[in-house]
PDB file of C-alpha atoms and ligand atoms in Angstrom:
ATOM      1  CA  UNK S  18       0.000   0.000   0.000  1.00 40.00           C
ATOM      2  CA  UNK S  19       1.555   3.325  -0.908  1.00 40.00           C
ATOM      3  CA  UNK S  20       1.955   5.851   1.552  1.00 44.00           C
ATOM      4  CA  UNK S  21       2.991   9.332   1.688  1.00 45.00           C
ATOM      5  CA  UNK S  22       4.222   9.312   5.154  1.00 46.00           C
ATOM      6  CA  UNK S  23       2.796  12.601   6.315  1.00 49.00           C
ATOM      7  CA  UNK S  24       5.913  12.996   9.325  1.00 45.00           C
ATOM      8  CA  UNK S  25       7.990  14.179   6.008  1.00 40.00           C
ATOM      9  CA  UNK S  26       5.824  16.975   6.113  1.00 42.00           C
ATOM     10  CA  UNK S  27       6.269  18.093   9.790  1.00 43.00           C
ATOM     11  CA  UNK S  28       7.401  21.039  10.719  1.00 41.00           C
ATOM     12  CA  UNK S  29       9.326  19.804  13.964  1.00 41.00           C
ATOM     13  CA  UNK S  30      10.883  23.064  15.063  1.00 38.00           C
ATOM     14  CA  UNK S  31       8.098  25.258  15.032  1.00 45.00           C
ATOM     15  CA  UNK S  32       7.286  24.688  18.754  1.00 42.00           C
ATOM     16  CA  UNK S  33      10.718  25.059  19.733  1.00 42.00           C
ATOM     17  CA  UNK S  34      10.932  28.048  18.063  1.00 39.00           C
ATOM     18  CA  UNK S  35       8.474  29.897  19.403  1.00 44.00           C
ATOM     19  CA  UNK S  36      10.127  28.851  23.191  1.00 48.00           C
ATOM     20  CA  UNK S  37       7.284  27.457  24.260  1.00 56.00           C
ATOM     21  CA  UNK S  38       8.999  24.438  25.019  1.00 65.00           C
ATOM     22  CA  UNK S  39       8.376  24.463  29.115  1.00 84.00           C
ATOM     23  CA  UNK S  40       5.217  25.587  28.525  1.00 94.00           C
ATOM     24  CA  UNK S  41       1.570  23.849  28.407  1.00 98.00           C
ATOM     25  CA  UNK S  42      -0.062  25.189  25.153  1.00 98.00           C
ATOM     26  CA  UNK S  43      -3.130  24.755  23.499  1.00 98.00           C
ATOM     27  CA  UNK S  44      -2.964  24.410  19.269  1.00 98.00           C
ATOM     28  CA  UNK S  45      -5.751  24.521  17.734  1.00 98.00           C
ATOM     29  CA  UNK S  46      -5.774  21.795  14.733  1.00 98.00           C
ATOM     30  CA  UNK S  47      -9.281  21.714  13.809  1.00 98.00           C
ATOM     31  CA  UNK S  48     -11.632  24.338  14.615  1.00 98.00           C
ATOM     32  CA  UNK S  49     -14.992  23.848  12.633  1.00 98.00           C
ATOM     33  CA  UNK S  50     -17.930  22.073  13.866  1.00 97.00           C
ATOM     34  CA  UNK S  51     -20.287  19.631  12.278  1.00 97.00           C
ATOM     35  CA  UNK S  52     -19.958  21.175   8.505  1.00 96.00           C
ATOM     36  CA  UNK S  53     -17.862  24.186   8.285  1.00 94.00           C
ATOM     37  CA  UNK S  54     -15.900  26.767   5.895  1.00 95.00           C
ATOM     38  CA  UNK S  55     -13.980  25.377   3.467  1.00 94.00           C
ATOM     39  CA  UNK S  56     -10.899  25.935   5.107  1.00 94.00           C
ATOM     40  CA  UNK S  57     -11.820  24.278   8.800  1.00 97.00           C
ATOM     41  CA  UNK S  58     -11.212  20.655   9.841  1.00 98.00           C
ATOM     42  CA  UNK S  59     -13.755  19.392  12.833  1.00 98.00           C
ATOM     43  CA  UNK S  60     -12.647  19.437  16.072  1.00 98.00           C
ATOM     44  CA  UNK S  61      -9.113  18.630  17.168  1.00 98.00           C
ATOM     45  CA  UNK S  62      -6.796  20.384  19.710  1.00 98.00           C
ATOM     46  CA  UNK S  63      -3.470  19.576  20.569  1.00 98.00           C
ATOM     47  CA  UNK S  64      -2.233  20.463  24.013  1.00 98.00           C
ATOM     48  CA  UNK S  65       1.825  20.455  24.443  1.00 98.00           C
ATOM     49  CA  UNK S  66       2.918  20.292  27.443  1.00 97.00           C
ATOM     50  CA  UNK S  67       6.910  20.960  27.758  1.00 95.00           C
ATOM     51  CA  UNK S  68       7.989  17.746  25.173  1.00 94.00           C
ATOM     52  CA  UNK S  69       4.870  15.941  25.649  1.00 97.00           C
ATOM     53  CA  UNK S  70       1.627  16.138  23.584  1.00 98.00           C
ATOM     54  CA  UNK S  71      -1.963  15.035  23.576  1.00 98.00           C
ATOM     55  CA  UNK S  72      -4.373  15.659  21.117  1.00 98.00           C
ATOM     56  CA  UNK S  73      -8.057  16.172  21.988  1.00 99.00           C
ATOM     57  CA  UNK S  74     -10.565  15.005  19.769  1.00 98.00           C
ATOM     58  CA  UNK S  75      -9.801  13.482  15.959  1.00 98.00           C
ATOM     59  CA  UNK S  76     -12.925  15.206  13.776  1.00 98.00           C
ATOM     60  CA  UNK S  77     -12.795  15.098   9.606  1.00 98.00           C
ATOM     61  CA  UNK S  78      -9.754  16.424   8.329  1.00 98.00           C
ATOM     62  CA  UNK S  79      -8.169  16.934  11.548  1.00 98.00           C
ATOM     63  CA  UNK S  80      -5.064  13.872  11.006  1.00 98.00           C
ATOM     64  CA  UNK S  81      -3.391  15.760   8.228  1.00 98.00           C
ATOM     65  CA  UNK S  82      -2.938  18.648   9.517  1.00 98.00           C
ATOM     66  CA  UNK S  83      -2.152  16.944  13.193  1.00 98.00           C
ATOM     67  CA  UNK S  84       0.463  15.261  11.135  1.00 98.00           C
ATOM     68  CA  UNK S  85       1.770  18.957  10.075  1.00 97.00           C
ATOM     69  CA  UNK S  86       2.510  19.381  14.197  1.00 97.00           C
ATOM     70  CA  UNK S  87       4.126  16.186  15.008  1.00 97.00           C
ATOM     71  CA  UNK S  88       4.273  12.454  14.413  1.00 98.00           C
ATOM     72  CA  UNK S  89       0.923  11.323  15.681  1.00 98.00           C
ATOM     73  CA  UNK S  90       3.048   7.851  17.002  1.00 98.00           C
ATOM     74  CA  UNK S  91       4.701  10.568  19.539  1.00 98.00           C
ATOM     75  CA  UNK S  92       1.281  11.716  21.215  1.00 98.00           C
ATOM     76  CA  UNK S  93       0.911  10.598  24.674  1.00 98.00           C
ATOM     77  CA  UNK S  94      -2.861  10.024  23.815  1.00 98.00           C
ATOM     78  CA  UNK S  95      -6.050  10.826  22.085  1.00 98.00           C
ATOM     79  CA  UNK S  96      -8.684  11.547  24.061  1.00 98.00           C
ATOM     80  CA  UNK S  97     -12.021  11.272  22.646  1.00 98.00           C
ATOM     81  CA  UNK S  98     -14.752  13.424  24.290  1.00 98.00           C
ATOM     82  CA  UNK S  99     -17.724  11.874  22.937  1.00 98.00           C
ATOM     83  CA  UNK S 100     -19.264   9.562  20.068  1.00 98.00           C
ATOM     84  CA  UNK S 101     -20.452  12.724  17.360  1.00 98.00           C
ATOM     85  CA  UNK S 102     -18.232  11.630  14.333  1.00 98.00           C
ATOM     86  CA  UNK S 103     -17.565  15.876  14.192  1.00 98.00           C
ATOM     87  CA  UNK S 104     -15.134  14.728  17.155  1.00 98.00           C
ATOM     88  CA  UNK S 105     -14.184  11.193  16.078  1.00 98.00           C
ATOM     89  CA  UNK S 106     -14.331  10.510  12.559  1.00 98.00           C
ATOM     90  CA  UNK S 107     -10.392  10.727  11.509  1.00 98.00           C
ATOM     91  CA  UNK S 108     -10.209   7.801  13.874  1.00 98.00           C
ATOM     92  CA  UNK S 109     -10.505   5.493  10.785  1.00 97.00           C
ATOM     93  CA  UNK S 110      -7.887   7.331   9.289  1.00 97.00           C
ATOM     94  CA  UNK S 111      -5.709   7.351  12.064  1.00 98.00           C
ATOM     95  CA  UNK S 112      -6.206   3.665  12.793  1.00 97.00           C
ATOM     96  CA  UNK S 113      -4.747   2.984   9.055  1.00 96.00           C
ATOM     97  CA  UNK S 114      -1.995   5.518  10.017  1.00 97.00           C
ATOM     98  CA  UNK S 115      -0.981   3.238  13.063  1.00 97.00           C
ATOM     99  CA  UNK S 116      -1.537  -0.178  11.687  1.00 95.00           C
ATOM    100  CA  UNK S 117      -0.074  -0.128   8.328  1.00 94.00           C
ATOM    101  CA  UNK S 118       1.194   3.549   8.108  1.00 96.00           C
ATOM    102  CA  UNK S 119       4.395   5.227   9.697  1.00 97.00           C
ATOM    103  CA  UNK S 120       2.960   4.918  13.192  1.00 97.00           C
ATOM    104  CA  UNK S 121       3.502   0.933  12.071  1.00 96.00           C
ATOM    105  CA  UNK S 122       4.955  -0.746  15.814  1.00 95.00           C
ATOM    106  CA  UNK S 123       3.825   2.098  18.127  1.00 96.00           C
ATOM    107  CA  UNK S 124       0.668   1.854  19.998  1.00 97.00           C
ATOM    108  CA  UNK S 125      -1.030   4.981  20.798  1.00 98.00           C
ATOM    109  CA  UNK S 126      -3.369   5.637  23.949  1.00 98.00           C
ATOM    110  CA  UNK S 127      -7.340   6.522  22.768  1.00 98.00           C
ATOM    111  CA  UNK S 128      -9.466   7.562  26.179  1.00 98.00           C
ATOM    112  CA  UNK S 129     -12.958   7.469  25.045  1.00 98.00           C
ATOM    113  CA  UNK S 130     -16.294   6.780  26.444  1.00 97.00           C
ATOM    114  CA  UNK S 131     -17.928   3.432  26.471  1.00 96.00           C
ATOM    115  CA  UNK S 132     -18.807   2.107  22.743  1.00 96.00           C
ATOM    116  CA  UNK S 133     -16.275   4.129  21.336  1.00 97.00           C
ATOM    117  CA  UNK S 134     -14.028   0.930  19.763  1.00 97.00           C
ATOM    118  CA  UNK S 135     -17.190  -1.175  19.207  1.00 95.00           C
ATOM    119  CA  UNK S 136     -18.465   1.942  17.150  1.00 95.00           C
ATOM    120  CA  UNK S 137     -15.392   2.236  14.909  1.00 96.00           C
ATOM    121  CA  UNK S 138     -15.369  -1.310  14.863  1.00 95.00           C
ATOM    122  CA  UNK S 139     -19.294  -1.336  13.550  1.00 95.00           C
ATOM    123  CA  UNK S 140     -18.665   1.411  11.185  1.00 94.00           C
ATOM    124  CA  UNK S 141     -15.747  -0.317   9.248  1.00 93.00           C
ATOM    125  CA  UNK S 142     -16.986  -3.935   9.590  1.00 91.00           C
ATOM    126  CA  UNK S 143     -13.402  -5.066  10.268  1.00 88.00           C
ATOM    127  CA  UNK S 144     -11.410  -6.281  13.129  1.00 81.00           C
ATOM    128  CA  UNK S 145      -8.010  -5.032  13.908  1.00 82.00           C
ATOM    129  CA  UNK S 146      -8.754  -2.111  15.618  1.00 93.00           C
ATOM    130  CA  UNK S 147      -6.254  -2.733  18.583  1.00 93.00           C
ATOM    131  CA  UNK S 148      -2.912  -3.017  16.072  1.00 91.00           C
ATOM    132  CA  UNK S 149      -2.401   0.843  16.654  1.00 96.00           C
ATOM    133  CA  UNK S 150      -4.698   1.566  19.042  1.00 98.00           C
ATOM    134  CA  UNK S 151      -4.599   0.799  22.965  1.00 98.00           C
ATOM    135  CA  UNK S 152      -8.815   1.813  23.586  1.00 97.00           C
ATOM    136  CA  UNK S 153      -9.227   2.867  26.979  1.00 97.00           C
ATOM    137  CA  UNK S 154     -12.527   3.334  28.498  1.00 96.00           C
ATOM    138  CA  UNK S 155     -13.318   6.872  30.907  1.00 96.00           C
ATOM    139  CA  UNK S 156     -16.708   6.693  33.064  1.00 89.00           C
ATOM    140  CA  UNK S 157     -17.060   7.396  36.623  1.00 79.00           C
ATOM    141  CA  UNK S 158     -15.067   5.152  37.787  1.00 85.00           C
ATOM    142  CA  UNK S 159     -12.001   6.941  35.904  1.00 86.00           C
ATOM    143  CA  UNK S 160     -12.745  10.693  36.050  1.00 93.00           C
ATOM    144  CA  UNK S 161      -8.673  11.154  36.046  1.00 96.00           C
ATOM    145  CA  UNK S 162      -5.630  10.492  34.661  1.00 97.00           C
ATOM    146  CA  UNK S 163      -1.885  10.385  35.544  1.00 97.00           C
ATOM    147  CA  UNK S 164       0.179  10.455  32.396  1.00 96.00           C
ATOM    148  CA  UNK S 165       3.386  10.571  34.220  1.00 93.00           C
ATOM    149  CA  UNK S 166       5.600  13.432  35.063  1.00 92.00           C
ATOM    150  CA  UNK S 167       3.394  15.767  36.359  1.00 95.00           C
ATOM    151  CA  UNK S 168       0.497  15.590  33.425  1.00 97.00           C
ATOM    152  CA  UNK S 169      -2.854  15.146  34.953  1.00 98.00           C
ATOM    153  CA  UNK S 170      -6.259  14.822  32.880  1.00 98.00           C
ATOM    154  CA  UNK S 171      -9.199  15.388  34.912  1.00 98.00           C
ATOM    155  CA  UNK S 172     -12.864  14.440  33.239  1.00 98.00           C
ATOM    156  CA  UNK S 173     -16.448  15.811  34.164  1.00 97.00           C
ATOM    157  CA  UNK S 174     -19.381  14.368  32.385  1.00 97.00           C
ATOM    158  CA  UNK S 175     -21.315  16.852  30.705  1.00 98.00           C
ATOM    159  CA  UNK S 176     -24.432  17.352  29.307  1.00 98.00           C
ATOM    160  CA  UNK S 177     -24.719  16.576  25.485  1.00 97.00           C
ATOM    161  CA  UNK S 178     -25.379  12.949  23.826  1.00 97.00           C
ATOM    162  CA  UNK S 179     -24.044  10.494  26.557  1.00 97.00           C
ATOM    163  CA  UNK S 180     -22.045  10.357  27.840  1.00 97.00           C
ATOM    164  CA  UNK S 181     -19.855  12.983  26.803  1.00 98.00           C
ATOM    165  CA  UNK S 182     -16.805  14.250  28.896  1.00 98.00           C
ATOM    166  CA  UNK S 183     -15.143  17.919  29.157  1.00 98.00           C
ATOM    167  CA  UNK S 184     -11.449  17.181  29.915  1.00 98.00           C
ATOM    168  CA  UNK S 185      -9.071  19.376  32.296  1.00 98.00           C
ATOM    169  CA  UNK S 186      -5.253  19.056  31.816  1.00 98.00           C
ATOM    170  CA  UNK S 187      -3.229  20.015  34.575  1.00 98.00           C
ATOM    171  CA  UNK S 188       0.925  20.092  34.189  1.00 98.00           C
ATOM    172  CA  UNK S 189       3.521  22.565  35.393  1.00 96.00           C
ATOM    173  CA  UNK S 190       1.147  24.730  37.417  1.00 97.00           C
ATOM    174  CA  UNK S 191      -0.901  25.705  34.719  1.00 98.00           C
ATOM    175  CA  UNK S 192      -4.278  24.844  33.170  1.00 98.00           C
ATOM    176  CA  UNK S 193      -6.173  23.965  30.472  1.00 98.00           C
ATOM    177  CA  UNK S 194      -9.941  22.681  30.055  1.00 98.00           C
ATOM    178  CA  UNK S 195     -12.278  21.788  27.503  1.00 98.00           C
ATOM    179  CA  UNK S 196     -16.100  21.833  27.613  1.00 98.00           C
ATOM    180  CA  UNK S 197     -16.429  19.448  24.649  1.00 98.00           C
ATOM    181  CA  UNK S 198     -19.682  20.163  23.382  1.00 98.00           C
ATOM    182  CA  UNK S 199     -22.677  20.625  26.146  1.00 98.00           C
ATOM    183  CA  UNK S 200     -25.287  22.866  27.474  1.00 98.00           C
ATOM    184  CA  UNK S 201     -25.093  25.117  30.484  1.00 98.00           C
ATOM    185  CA  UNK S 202     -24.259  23.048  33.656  1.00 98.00           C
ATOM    186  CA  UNK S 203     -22.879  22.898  36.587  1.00 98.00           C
ATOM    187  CA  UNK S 204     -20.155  20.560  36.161  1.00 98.00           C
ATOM    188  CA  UNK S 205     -18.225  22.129  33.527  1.00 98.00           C
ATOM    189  CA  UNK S 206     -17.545  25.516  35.647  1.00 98.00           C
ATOM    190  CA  UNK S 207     -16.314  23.239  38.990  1.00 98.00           C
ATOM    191  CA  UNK S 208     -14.351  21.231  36.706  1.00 98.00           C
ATOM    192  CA  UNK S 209     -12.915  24.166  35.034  1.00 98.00           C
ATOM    193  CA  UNK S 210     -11.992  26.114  38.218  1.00 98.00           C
ATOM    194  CA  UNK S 211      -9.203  28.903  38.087  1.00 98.00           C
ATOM    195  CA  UNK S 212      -8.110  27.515  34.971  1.00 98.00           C
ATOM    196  CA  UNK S 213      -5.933  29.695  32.795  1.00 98.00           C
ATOM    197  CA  UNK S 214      -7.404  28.614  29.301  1.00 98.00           C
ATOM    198  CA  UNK S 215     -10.725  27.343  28.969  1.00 98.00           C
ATOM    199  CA  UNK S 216     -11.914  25.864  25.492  1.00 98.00           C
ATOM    200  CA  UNK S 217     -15.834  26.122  24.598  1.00 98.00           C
ATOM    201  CA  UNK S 218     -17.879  25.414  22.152  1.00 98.00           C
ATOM    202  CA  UNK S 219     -20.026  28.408  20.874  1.00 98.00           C
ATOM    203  CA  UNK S 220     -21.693  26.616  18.097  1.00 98.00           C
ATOM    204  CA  UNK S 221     -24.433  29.168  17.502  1.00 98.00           C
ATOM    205  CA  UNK S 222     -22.378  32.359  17.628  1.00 98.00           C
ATOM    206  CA  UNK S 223     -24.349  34.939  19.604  1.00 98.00           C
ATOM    207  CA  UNK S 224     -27.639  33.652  18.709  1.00 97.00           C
ATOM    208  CA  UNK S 225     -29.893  31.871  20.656  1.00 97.00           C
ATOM    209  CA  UNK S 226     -29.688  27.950  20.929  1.00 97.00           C
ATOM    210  CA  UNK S 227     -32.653  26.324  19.673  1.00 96.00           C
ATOM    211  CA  UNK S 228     -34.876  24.830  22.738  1.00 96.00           C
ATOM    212  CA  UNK S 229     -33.587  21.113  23.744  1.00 95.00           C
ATOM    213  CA  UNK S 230     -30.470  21.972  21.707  1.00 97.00           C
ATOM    214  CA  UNK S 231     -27.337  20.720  23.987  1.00 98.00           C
ATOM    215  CA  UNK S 232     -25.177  23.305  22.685  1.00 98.00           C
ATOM    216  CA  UNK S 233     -23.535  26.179  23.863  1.00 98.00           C
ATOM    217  CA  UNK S 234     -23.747  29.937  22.582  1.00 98.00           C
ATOM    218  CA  UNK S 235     -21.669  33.559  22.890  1.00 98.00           C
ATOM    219  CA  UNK S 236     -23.439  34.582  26.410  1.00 98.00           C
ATOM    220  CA  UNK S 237     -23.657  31.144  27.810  1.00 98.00           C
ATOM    221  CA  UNK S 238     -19.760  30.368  27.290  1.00 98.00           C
ATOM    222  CA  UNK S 239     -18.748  33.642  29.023  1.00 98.00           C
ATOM    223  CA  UNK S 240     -21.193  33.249  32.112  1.00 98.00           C
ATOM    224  CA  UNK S 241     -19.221  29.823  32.268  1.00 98.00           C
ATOM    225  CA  UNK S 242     -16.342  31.386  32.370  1.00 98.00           C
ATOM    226  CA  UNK S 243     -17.093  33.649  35.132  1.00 98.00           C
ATOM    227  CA  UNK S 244     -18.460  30.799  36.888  1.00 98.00           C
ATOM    228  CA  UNK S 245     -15.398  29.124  36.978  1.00 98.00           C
ATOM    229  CA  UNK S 246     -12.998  31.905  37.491  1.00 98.00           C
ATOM    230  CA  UNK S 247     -10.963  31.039  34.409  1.00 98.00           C
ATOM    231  CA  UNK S 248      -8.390  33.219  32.795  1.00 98.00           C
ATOM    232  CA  UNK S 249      -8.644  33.438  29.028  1.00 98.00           C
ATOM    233  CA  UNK S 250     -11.782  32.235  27.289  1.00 98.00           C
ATOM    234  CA  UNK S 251     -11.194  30.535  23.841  1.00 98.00           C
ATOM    235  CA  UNK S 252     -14.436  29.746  21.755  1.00 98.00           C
ATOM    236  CA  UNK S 253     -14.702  27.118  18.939  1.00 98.00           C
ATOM    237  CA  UNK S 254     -17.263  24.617  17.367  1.00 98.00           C
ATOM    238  CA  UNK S 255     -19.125  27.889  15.705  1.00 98.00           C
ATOM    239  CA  UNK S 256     -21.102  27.063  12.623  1.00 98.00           C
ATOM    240  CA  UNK S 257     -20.697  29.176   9.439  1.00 97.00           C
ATOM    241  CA  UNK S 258     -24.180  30.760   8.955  1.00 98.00           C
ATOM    242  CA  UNK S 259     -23.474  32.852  12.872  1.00 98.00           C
ATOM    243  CA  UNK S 260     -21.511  36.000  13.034  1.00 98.00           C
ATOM    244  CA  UNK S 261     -18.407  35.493  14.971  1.00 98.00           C
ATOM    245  CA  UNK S 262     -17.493  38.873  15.430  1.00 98.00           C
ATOM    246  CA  UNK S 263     -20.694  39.576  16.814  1.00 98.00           C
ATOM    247  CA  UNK S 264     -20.481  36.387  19.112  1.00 98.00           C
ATOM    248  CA  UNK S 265     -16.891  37.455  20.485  1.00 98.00           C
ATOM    249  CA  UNK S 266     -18.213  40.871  21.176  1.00 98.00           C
ATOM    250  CA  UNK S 267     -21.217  39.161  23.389  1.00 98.00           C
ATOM    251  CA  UNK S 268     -18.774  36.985  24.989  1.00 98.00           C
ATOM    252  CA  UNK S 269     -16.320  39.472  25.831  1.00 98.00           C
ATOM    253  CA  UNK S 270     -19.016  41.701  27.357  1.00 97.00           C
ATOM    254  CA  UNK S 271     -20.407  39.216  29.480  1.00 95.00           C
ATOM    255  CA  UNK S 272     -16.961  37.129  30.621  1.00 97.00           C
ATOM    256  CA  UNK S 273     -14.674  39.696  32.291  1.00 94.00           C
ATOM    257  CA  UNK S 274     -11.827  38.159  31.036  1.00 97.00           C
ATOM    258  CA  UNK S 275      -9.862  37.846  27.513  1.00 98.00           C
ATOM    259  CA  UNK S 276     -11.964  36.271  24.852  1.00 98.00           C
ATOM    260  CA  UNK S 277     -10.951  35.134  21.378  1.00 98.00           C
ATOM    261  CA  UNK S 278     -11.761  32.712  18.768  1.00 98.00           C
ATOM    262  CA  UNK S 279      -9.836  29.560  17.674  1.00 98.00           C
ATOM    263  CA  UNK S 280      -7.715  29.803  15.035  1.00 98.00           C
ATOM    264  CA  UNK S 281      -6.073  27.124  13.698  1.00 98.00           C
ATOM    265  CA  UNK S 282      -2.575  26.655  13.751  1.00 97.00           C
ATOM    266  CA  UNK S 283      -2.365  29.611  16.261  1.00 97.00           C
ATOM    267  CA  UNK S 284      -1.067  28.645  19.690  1.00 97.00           C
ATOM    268  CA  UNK S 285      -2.617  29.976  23.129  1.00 98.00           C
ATOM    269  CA  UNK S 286      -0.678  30.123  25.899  1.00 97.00           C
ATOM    270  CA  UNK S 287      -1.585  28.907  29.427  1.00 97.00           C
TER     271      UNK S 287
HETATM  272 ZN1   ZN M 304     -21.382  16.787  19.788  1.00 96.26          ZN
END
């Protein structure tokens, strides 16, 4: 099978240029949310954290350019946050990656919630899944985990298609946490606590959600921010039809803190 292995492409200094190299970042890799602009892939984030790197979430079109960061074989783990493909679907292309691929003889970590293997599994009719791929399943009876050397992930079921779970990484003192995709609650804001960067979904822009809708908007991301006392506020997930300006000028109104969109490719800070 031919392959362009897509680690020729990486660009493995940029981090280290930009000295962020003892620092936990967030990188926005994919941005969109179910459908998007042309130029968005679905939801993926990687999070460095000094050498170390997890990626969080795998949505269409998010590998390749994942691939343009670092060697997806190096990634301490995928974490999955729930079962919408938007937020899972380059799982099939990673799995090829890792089986057959250049991530051929490395096993990478993929925290998920319950039925996420037998889904994949389902979906391409084929067995093999666990070449690559270590599946590991999150629930209440693992709302955290120790990656070693200080890197904590933290999980808080949220409400959205169950289960779903915003993740908190912890490392070095600083903070990042991500909502997923949910609708008001009070989980998210505890979980989220003093953070320095929190990622939400504002899939509706400044509009209002649509009634039994478990999505998040402008004014309802920022009032969770406040809730939780969190630093910078960093919005995502937005659809294309909603105004963003007019969504980051809600949010920054109502958050009392920093607010900006996602942009892919552009890294934030803790
Ligand atoms: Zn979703």
């Amino acid at each position: 099978m031919p392959f362009a292995p897509c680690s020729r492409l990486i660009v493995e200094n940029r981090y280290d240029a930009a000295g962020m190299g003892e620092s936990l970042t967030l990188v926005p890799v994919g941005v969109g949310a179910a459908y998007g602009r042309a130029d968005e892939a679905q939801s993926s984030y990687l999070v460095r954290a000094g050498e170390r790197s997890l990626c969080l979430d795998l949505g269409a079109g998010a590998l390749n350019r994942l691939c343009e960061h670092l060697p997806p074989e190096r990634l301490e783990a995928v974490v999955v946050t729930h079962l919408h493909p938007d937020h899972m679907a380059d799982l099939l292309a990673l799995r090829v990656y890792m089986a057959w691929g250049p991530g051929q003889g490395s096993r990478l970590r993929v925290l998920g919630p319950r039925g996420l293997r037998e889904r994949l599994v389902a979906f391409t009719d084929e067995h093999g899944w666990d070449e690559g791929l270590a599946f590991e399943e999150l629930g209440s009876h693992r709302d955290e985990v120790d990656l070693g050397g200080g890197l904590v992930l933290r999980f808080a079921e949220v409400p959205h298609t169950p289960p779903t779970y915003a993740v908190r990484i912890d490392w070095g003192g600083k903070s990042i946490c991500y909502g997923a995709d949910c609708e008001p609650n009070d989980a998210l804001p505890r979980l989220a606590e003093g953070c320095d960067v929190l990622l939400l979904e504002c899939s509706f822009g400044a509009e209002p959600v649509p009634a039994g809708v478990p999505h998040l908007q402008a004014q309802d991301a920022a009032r969770i921010a406040r809730r939780a006392g969190a630093r910078r506020l960093v919005l995502t997930h937005c659809y294309p039809e909603f105004d963003r300006d007019a969504a980051l000028a809600a949010a920054s109104r109502d958050a009392g803190v920093p607010v900006e969109w996602a942009v892919a490719g552009e890294t934030v800070r803790a």
